[in-house]
Coordinates of C-alpha atoms and ligand atoms in Angstrom, one line a residue:
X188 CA 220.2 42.0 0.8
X189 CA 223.1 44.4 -1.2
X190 CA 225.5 42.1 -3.0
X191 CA 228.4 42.8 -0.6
X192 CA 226.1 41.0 1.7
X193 CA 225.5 38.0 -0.2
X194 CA 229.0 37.4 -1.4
X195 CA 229.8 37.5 1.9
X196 CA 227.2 35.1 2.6
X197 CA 228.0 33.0 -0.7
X198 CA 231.4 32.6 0.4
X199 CA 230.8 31.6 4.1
X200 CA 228.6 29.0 2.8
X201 CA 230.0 27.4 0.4
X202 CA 233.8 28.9 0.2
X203 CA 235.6 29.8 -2.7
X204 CA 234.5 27.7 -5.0
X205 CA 230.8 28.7 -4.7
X206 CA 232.4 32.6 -4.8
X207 CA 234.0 31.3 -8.3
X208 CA 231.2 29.8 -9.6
X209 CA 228.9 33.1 -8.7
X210 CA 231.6 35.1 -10.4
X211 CA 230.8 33.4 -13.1
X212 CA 233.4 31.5 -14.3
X213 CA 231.7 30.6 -17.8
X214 CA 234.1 26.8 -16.8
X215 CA 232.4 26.6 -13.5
X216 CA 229.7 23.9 -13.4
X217 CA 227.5 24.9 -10.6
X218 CA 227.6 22.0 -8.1
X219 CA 223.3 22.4 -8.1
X220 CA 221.6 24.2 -11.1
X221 CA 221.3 28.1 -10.7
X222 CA 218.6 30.2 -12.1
X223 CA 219.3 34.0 -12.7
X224 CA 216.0 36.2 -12.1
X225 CA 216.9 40.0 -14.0
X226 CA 214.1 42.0 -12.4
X227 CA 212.4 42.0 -9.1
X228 CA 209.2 43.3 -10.2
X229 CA 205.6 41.2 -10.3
X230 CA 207.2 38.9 -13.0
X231 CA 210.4 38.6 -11.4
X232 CA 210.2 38.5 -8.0
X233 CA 207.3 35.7 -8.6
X234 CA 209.6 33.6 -10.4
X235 CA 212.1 33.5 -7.9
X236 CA 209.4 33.1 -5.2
X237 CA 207.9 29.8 -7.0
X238 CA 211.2 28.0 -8.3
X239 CA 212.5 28.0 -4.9
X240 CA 209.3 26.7 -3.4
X241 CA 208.7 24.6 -6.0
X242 CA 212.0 23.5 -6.1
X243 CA 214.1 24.2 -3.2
X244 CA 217.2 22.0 -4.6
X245 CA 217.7 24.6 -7.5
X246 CA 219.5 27.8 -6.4
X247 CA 218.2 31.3 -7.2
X248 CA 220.0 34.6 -8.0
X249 CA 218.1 37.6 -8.3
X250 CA 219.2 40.7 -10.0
X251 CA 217.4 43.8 -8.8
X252 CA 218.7 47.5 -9.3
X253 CA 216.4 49.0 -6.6
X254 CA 216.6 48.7 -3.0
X255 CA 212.7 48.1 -2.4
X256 CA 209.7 46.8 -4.9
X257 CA 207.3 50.2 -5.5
X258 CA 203.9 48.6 -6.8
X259 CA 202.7 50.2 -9.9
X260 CA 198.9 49.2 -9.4
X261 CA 198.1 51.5 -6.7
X262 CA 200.3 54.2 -7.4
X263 CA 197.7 56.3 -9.0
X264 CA 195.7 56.9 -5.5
X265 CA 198.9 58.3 -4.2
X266 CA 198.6 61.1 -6.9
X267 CA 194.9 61.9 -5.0
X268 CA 196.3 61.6 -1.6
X269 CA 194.6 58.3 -1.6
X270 CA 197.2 56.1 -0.8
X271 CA 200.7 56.8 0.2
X272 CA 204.3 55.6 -1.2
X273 CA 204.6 53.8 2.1
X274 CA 201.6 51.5 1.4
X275 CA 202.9 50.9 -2.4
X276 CA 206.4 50.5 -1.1
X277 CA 207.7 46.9 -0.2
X278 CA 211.3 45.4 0.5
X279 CA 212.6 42.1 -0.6
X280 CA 213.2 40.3 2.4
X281 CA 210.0 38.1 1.9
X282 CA 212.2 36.5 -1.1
X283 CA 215.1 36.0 1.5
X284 CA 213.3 33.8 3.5
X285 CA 212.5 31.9 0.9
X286 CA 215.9 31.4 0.3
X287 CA 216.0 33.7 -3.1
X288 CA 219.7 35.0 -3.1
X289 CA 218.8 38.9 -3.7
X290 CA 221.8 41.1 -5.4
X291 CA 221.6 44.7 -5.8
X292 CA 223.0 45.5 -9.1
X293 CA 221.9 46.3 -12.2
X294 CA 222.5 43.6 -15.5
X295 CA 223.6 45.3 -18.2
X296 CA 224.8 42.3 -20.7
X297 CA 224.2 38.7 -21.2
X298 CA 226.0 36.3 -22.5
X299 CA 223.9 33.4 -23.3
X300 CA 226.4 31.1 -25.2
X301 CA 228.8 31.2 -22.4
X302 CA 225.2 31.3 -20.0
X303 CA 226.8 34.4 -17.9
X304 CA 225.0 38.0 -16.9
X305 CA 227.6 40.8 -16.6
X306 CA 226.6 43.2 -13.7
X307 CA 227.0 46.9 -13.7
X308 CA 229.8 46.3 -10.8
X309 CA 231.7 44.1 -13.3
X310 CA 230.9 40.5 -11.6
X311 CA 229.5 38.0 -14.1
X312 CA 227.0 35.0 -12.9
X313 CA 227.0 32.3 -14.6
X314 CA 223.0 30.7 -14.8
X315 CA 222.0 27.2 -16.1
X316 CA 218.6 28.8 -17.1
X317 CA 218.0 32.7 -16.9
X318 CA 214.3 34.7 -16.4
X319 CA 214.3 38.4 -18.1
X320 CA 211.6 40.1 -16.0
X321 CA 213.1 44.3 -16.6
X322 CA 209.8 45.7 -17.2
X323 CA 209.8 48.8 -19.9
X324 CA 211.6 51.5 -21.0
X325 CA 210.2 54.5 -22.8
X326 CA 211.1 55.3 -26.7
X327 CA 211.4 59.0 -25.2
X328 CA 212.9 59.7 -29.0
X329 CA 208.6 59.9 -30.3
X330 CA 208.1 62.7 -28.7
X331 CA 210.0 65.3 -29.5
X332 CA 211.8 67.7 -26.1
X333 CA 210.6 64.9 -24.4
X334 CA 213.8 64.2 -22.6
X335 CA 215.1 67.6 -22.5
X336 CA 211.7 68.9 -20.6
X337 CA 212.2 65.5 -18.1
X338 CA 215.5 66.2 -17.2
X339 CA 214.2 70.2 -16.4
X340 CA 211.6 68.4 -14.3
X341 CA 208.4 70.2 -16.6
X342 CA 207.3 67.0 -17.7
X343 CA 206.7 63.8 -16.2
X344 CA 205.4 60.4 -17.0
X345 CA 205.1 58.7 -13.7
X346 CA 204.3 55.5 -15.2
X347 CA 207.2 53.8 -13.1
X348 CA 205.9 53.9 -9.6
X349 CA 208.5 56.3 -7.4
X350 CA 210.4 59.7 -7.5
X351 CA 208.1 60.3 -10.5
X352 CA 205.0 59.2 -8.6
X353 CA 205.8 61.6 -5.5
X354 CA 206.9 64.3 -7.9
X355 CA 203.8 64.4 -9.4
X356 CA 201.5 64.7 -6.9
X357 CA 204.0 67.6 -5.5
X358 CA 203.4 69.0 -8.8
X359 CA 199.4 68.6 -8.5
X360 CA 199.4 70.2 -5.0
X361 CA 201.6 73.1 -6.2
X362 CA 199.2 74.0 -9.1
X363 CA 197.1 76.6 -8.8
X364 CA 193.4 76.2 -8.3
X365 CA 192.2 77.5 -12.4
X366 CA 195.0 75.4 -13.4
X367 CA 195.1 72.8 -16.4
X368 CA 196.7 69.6 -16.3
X369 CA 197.2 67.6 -19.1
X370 CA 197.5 63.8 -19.6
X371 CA 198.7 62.1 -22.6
X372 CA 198.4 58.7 -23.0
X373 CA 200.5 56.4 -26.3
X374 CA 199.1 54.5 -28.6
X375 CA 198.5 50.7 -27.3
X376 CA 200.0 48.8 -26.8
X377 CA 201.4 50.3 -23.1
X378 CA 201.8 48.7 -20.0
X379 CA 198.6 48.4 -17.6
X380 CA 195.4 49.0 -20.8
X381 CA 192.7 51.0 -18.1
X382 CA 195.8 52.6 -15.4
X383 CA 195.7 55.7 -18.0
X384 CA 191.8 56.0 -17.2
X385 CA 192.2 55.1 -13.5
X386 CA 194.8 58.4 -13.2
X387 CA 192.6 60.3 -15.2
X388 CA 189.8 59.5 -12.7
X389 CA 192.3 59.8 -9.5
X390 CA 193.2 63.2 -10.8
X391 CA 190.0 64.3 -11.6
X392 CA 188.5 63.3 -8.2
X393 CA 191.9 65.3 -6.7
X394 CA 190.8 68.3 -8.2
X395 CA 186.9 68.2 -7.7
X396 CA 188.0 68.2 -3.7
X397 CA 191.0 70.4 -3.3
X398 CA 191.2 72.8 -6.7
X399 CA 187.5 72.6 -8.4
X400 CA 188.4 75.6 -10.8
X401 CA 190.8 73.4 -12.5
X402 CA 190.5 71.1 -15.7
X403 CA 192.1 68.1 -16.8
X404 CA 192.7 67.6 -20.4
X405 CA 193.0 63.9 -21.6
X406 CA 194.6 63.3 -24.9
X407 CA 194.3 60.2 -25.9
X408 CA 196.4 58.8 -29.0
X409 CA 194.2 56.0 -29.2
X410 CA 191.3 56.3 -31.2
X411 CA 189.0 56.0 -27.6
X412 CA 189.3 54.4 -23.9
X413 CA 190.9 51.1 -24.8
X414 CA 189.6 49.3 -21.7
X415 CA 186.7 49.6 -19.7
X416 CA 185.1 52.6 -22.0
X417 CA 182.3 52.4 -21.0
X418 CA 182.1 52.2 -17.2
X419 CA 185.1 55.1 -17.2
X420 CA 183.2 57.6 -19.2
X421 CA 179.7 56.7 -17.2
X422 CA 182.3 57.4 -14.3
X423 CA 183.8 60.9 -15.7
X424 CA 180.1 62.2 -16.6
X425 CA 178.5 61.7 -13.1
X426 CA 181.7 62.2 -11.3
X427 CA 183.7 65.0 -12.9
X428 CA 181.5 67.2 -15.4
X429 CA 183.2 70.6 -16.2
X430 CA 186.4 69.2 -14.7
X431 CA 187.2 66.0 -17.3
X432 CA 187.4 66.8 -20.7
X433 CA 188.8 63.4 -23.3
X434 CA 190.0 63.2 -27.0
X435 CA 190.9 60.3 -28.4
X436 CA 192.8 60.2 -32.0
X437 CA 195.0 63.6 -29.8
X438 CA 198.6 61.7 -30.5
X439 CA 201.2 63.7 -29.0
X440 CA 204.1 64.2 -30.8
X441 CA 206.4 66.8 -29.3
X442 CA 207.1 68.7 -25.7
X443 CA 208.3 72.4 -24.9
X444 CA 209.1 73.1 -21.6
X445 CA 209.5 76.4 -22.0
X446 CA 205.9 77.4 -23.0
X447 CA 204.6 74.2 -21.3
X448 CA 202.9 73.2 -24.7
X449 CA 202.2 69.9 -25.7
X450 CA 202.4 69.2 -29.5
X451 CA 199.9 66.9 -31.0
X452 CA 199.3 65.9 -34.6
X453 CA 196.8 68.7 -35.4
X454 CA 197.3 71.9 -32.8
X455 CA 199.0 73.1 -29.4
X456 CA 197.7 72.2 -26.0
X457 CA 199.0 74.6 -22.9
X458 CA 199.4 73.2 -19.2
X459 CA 200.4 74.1 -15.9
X460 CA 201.0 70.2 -15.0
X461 CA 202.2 67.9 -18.2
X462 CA 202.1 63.9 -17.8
X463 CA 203.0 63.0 -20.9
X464 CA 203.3 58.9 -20.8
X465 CA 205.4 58.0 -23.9
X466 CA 205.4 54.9 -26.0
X467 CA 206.9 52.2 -24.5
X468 CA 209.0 49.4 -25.2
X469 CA 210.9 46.0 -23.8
X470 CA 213.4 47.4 -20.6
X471 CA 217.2 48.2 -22.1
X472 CA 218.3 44.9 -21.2
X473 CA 216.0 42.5 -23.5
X474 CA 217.4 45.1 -26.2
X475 CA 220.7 44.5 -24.9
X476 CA 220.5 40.6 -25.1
X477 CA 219.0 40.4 -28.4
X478 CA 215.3 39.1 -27.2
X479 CA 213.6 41.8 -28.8
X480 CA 211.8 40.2 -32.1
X481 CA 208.9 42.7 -32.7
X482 CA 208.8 46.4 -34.1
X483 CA 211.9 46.8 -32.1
X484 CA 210.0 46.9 -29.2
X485 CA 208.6 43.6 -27.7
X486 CA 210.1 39.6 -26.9
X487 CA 208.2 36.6 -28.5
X488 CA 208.0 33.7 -26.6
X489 CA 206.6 30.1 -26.6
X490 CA 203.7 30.9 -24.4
X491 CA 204.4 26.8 -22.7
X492 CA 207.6 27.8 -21.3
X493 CA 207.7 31.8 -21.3
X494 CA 211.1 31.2 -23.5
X495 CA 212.2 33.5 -25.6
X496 CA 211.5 32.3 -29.6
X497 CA 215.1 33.9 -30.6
X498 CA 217.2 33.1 -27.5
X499 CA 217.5 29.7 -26.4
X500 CA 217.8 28.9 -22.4
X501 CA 216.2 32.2 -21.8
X502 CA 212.6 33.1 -20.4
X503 CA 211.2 36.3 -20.6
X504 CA 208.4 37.7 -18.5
X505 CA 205.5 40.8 -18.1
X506 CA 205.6 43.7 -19.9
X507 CA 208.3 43.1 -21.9
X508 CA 206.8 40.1 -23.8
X509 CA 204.9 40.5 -27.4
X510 CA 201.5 40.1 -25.6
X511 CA 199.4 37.2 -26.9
X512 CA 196.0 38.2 -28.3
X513 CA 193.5 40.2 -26.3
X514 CA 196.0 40.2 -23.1
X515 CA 197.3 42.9 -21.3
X516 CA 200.6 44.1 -20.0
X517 CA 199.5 43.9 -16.8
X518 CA 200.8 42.5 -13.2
X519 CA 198.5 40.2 -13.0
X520 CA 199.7 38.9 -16.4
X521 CA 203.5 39.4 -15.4
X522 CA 202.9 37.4 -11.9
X523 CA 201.4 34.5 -13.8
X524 CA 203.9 34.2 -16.7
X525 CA 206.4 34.1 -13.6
X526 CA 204.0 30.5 -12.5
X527 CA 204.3 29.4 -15.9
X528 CA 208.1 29.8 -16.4
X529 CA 208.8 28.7 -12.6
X530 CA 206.7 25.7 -13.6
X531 CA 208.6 25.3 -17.1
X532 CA 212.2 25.6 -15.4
X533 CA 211.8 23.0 -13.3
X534 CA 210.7 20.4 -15.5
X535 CA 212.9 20.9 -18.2
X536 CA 216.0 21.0 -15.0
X537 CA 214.6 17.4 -14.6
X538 CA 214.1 16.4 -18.4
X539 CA 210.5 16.7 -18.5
X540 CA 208.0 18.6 -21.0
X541 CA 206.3 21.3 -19.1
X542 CA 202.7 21.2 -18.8
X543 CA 199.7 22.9 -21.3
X544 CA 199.8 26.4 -19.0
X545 CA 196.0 28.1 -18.4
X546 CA 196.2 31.4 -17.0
X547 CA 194.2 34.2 -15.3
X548 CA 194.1 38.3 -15.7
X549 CA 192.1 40.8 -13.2
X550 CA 192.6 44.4 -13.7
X551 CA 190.8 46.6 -11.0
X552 CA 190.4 50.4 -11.5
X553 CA 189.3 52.8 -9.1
X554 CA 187.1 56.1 -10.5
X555 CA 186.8 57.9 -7.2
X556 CA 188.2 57.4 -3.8
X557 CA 186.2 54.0 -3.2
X558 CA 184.4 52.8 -6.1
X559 CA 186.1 50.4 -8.8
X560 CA 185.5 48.6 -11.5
X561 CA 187.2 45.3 -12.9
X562 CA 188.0 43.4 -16.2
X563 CA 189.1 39.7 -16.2
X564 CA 189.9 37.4 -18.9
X565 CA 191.4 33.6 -19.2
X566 CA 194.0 32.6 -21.4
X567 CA 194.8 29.2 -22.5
X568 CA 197.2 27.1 -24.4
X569 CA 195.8 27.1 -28.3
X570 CA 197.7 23.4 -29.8
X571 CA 196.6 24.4 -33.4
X572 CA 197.7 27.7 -33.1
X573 CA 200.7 27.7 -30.9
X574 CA 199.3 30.7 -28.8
X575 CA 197.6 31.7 -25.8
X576 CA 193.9 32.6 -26.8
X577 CA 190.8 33.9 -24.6
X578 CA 188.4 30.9 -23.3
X579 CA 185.2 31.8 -24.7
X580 CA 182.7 33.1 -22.6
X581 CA 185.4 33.8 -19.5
X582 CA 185.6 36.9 -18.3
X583 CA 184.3 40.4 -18.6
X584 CA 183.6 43.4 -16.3
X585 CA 181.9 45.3 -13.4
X586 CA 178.3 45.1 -14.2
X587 CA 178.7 48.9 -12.8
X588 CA 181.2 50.7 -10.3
X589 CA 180.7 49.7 -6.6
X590 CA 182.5 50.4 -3.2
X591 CA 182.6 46.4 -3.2
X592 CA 184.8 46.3 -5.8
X593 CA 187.0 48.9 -4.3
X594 CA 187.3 46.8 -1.8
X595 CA 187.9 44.2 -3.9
X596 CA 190.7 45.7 -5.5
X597 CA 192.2 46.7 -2.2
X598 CA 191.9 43.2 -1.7
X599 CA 193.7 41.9 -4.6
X600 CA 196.5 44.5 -4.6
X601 CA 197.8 43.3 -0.7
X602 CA 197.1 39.8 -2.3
X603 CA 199.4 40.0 -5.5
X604 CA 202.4 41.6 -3.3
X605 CA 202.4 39.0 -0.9
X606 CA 201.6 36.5 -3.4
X607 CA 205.1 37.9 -5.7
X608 CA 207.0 38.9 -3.2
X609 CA 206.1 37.4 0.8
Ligands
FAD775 C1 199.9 53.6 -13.0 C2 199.9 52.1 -13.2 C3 198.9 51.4 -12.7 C4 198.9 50.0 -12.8 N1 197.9 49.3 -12.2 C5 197.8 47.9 -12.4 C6 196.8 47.2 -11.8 O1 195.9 47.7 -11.1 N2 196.8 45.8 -12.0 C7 197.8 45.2 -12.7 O2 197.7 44.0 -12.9 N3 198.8 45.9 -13.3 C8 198.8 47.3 -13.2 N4 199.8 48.0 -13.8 C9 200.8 47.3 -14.6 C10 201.9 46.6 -13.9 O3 202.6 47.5 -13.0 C11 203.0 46.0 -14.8 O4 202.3 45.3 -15.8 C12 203.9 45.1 -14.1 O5 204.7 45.9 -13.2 C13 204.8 44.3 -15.0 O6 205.7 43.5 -14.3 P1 207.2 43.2 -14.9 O7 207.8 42.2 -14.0 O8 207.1 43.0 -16.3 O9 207.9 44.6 -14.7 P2 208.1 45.5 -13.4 O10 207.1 45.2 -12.3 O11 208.3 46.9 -13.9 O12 209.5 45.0 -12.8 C14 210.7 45.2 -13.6 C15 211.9 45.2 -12.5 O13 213.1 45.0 -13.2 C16 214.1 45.9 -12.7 N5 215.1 46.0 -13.7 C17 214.9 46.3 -15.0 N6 216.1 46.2 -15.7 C18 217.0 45.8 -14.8 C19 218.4 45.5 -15.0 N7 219.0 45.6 -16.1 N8 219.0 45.0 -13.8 C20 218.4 44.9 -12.7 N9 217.1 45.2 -12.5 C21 216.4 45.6 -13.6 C22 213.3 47.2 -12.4 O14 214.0 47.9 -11.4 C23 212.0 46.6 -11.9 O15 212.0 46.4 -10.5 C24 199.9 49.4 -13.6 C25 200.9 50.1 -14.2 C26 200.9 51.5 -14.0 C27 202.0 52.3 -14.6

């Protein structure tokens, strides 16, 4: 639903004073709590999904800049002609029904003593409690021409499912067959630990069908595959010998579009397609509110509630958190923080102590057009040491890659997007 929409719908509901209240006058007392959802992605859009089911007295507000939810996990089959943006692509009218209020705009300041979120079209919503869910943004500003060679369209990172995702694969088609692409991946941690490996494979498999002259380069700032190593590189050495070649410790540090030449530490790589995936960081909007507390890049929270350690009445989701030990930015993670903060919300709206939370992580990876492999781990509540930690003995991976578990993964991807968003 677009925000002229809503309003519209706002005010024939519940007349001006509703209007007021929405427009955030920071003297309005809403006449039933509101929570404020920034971000319609896994973390997000689950939040809203749960607080109104959980609690369909308590009104929800979500901010979403982007017409439709496109699905990260996925995303890398479309670059092998796998998958298509259709089958990643999904709109929010799931959330509708469940009565979520959805506003196209785009947050770009909160206020959190007068509890208010300023929108890009100059409305403020006033929140009783607020959920930060924006995801990441890139620190471009590591590698050097980064931007520039971006804006030219030489370089891409692709590593927000979309325009970059079908411009990529446009850029993989065009390439001639003898060509080179090259893949860099940042130094952990980055959002999704194996989905480097998983486009390497995706790519690789791409050109072993359609260009089998052509080499992909992986450069890998990491000292080596920081998920999964081992089943990958069984993967790459059956699969895609002579077409794979990966160096870990190959940190890049600068771009030029003009020669196509990625800069590492040590020496020059040339390409005829760059992805170059820079470092990341929390999305602009934790920055903007203050929330970040780590290496200017991530948001600590108390792991009970998802809220923020820094800002009080604020919970903040996914990617942009400071991961607890051993767990992954991943949308798995994202969609269960959103069950742990939905849960918290509510019982603090009613005066109660949320509950010890216990959570689950499944990270499926394809390596060729059918055959996956997985990672899971469980995460729960430490007392002692105020953290999530791994259960002992949970957990694990593929014993080997299998057409089940593509399936399996298949499986769990229509799952997760009808579980955040449906
Ligand atoms: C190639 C790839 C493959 C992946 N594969 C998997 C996988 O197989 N399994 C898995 O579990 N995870 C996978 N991931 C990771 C997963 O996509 C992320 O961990 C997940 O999307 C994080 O959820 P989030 O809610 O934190 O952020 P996002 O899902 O990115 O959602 C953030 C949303 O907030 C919106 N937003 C941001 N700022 C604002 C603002 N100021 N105002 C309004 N809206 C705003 C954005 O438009 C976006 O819709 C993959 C990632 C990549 C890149």
């Amino acid at each position: 639903m677009i925000r002229r929409d809503f309003l519209k719908i706002a005010g024939a509901a519940a007349g001006a004073g509703a209007l007021a209240g929405l427009a955030g006058c920071a003297s309005t007392v809403p006449s039933k709590a509101r929570v404020v959802v920034i971000g319609g992605g896994f973390g997000g859009a689950t939040a809203a999904k749960y607080i109104r089911m959980w609690a369909p007295s308590v009104d929800v507000v979500l901010i979403e800049r982007q017409s439709e939810f496109v699905s990260c996990p996925i995303s890398n089959l479309v670059l092998a002609g796998y998958s298509t943006m259709q089958d990643i692509t999904i709109g929010y009218d799931g959330l509708n029904r469940h009565g979520v209020q959805v506003v196209r705009d785009e947050a770009v300041g909160i206020d959190a003593a007068k509890k208010t979120v300023r929108l890009a079209s100059g409305e403020d919503i006033g929140y009783e409690r607020l959920v930060v869910s924006p995801g990441i943004d890139f620190n471009f500003g590591e590698v050097q021409g980064y931007e520039a060679a971006m804006q030219a369209g030489r370089v891409l990172h692709a590593w927000k499912a979309g325009p970059q995702t079908e411009a990529l694969r446009r850029q993989l088609l065009d390439m001639r067959d003898g060509g080179v692409v090259v893949l860099s991946i940042p130094l952990a941690p980055y959002r999704c630990p194996p989905g480097p490996y998983e486009r390497a494979s995706m790519i690789a498999a791409y050109l072993k069908q359609a260009k089998p002259r052509s080499k992909l380069l992986v450069l890998d700032a990491n000292p080596d595959v920081t998920s999964k190593g081992g089943l990958f590189k069984a993967a790459w050495k059956d699969l895609y010998p002579g077409i794979l070649e990966y160096r870990g410790n190959a940190k890049a540090v600068g771009v030029d579009a003009a020669t196509m030449t990625v800069k590492l530490e040590v020496e020059d790589v040339k390409g005829d397609v760059l992805n170059i995936v820079p470092p990341h960081r929390a999305g602009d909007i934790a920055q903007k509110a203050g929330l970040i507390t780590t290496n200017n890049r991530w948001c600590d929270v108390d792991w009970r509630s998802m809220e923020s350690t820094k800002v009080p009445g604020i919970h903040v989701l996914g990617d942009a958190t400071l991961s607890a030990a051993a767990m992954p930015k991943s949308g798995s993670m994202a969609n269960n923080h959103a069950k742990i903060a939905a849960a918290a919300i509510i019982e603090t709206l009613n005066g109660r102590a949320p509950a010890d939370p216990k959570i689950l992580n499944t990270c499926y990876s394809f390596v060729s057009q059918k055959e996956a492999i997985r990672v899971s781990s469980v995460h729960q509540w430490d007392a002692v040491k105020g953290t999530l930690l791994t259960v002992p003995g949970s957990g694990g991976v593929s014993a080997a890659r299998s057409e089940a578990e593509g399936t399996f993964a298949w499986n769990w991807a229509r799952t997760i997007w009808a579980d955040s968003l449906a």
